[in-house]
Amino acid sequence: MRSPPSPARSFLIDSLQVHVYPDRHGMGAAAAYAVATQMGAAIKRRGSATVVFAAAPSQDDFLAALATLPDIDWDSVVAFHMDEYLGLPEDAPQGFGSFLRERLFDLVEIGTVHYLDGQAVNPEDECQRYGSLLEAHQVDVVCAGIGENGHLAFNDP
């Protein structure tokens, strides 16, 4: 796998290592490299990697870079997406599943993708179904974005 881009600067805050990149493209490429490394380690260790993806414009550069990295055994990846709107058709362009299909899942030969059903008649049952799927898999990586207003996973502050 090719090397990640170098940060413009790095520093430590308490025990958090911070890397600053010159632009979103570099930051996205570095994040893609880090995620691909973790995916590869999980696949080597267990034969598969389970990854949860966020869907937001903040993920664009990361997803674009991840989709083009060589040497990812996508067939061994089990993917989940983090959140979804209720009531949108499965193919609605505003849907988070559609976002991830367009920017990643349709671009790689991914093993399995588990989608949240935003049209479920009973949202509580859908949450239970999806939660059971997550419990059945050891999640290796969560690719969470932070929104412009500080929200995380569609949970506004």
XYZ file of C-alpha atoms in Angstrom:
157
model
C 0.000 0.000 0.000
C 1.361 3.422 -0.861
C 2.391 5.794 1.914
C -0.034 8.251 3.514
C 0.453 11.978 2.953
C 2.556 13.732 5.541
C 0.881 16.207 7.880
C 1.886 19.857 7.729
C 2.373 19.690 11.473
C 1.659 17.373 14.389
C 1.342 17.945 18.115
C 0.061 16.290 21.265
C -2.817 17.510 23.442
C -2.899 15.429 26.604
C -2.702 11.928 25.088
C -4.337 12.866 21.756
C -1.989 12.970 18.773
C -3.172 15.710 16.381
C -2.155 15.869 12.712
C -2.887 18.966 10.630
C -2.977 18.641 6.847
C -2.723 21.459 4.312
C -6.157 20.728 2.857
C -9.202 18.439 2.961
C -7.792 16.246 0.186
C -4.658 15.445 2.199
C -6.646 14.903 5.368
C -9.050 12.564 3.547
C -6.186 10.601 2.004
C -4.469 10.221 5.383
C -7.708 9.045 7.000
C -8.275 6.569 4.153
C -4.797 5.160 4.601
C -5.310 4.769 8.377
C -8.674 3.038 7.891
C -7.304 0.765 5.153
C -4.451 -0.234 7.472
C -6.913 -1.193 10.231
C -9.124 -3.047 7.749
C -6.128 -5.009 6.466
C -5.051 -5.919 9.994
C -8.550 -7.186 10.853
C -8.756 -9.209 7.645
C -5.344 -10.743 8.330
C -6.311 -11.531 11.941
C -9.902 -12.780 11.441
C -10.484 -13.113 7.720
C -12.875 -10.164 7.584
C -13.237 -6.532 8.639
C -16.423 -4.878 9.832
C -16.577 -1.152 9.160
C -19.253 1.426 9.981
C -19.371 4.385 7.583
C -20.835 7.860 8.002
C -22.558 9.675 5.158
C -21.905 13.392 4.954
C -20.035 15.897 2.798
C -17.279 15.834 5.425
C -16.573 12.265 4.258
C -16.200 13.034 0.528
C -12.394 13.257 0.341
C -11.945 10.296 2.671
C -14.349 8.043 0.726
C -12.877 9.070 -2.638
C -9.386 8.186 -1.441
C -10.468 4.933 0.231
C -12.202 3.718 -2.938
C -8.958 4.062 -4.906
C -6.452 2.579 -2.464
C -4.883 -0.600 -3.779
C -4.586 -3.832 -1.838
C -7.853 -3.615 0.123
C -9.575 -6.994 0.098
C -13.049 -5.466 -0.271
C -14.638 -8.888 -0.677
C -13.734 -9.531 2.986
C -15.401 -6.337 4.236
C -18.752 -6.204 6.031
C -20.091 -2.651 5.929
C -22.735 -0.822 7.921
C -23.900 2.745 7.633
C -24.341 4.858 10.671
C -27.722 6.523 10.301
C -30.669 7.099 7.987
C -33.696 9.296 7.480
C -37.125 7.821 8.208
C -39.614 7.751 5.354
C -37.247 8.225 2.401
C -37.372 5.677 -0.409
C -34.299 3.426 -0.515
C -33.044 5.108 -3.699
C -33.700 8.719 -2.627
C -30.554 10.779 -3.326
C -30.866 12.428 0.119
C -30.635 9.045 1.857
C -27.437 8.126 3.628
C -27.486 4.632 2.103
C -27.683 6.215 -1.360
C -24.830 8.579 -0.484
C -22.568 5.675 0.502
C -23.624 3.525 -2.462
C -22.693 6.337 -4.853
C -19.393 7.275 -3.196
C -18.073 3.884 -2.092
C -20.191 0.725 -2.150
C -20.836 0.781 -5.922
C -17.184 1.606 -6.658
C -15.579 -1.393 -4.957
C -16.301 -5.121 -4.885
C -17.498 -5.073 -1.283
C -18.407 -8.319 0.463
C -21.556 -7.378 2.393
C -23.393 -4.130 3.078
C -26.087 -3.935 5.745
C -28.441 -1.005 5.175
C -30.802 0.672 7.603
C -34.361 0.575 6.268
C -35.656 4.134 6.406
C -39.048 2.923 5.190
C -39.557 0.375 7.945
C -43.179 0.324 9.138
C -41.977 0.021 12.722
C -38.755 2.004 13.329
C -38.231 0.336 16.718
C -38.243 -3.090 15.070
C -35.774 -1.817 12.447
C -33.494 -0.544 15.215
C -33.688 -3.946 16.884
C -32.897 -5.721 13.592
C -29.949 -3.478 12.846
C -28.696 -3.645 16.417
C -28.759 -7.441 16.260
C -26.710 -7.366 13.055
C -24.165 -5.084 14.701
C -23.980 -7.344 17.759
C -23.321 -10.319 15.476
C -20.205 -8.629 14.061
C -17.082 -7.407 15.785
C -16.789 -3.809 14.587
C -13.196 -3.058 13.657
C -13.447 0.548 12.474
C -16.022 3.316 12.802
C -15.572 6.129 10.286
C -17.466 8.896 12.046
C -17.548 12.431 10.762
C -18.162 15.574 12.742
C -20.666 17.961 11.159
C -20.216 21.689 10.756
C -22.361 22.383 13.831
C -20.506 19.774 15.893
C -23.016 16.968 15.403
C -21.874 13.373 15.435
C -23.841 10.642 13.648
C -26.855 12.842 12.993
C -27.144 13.686 16.718
C -27.239 17.463 16.926
C -25.725 19.196 19.972
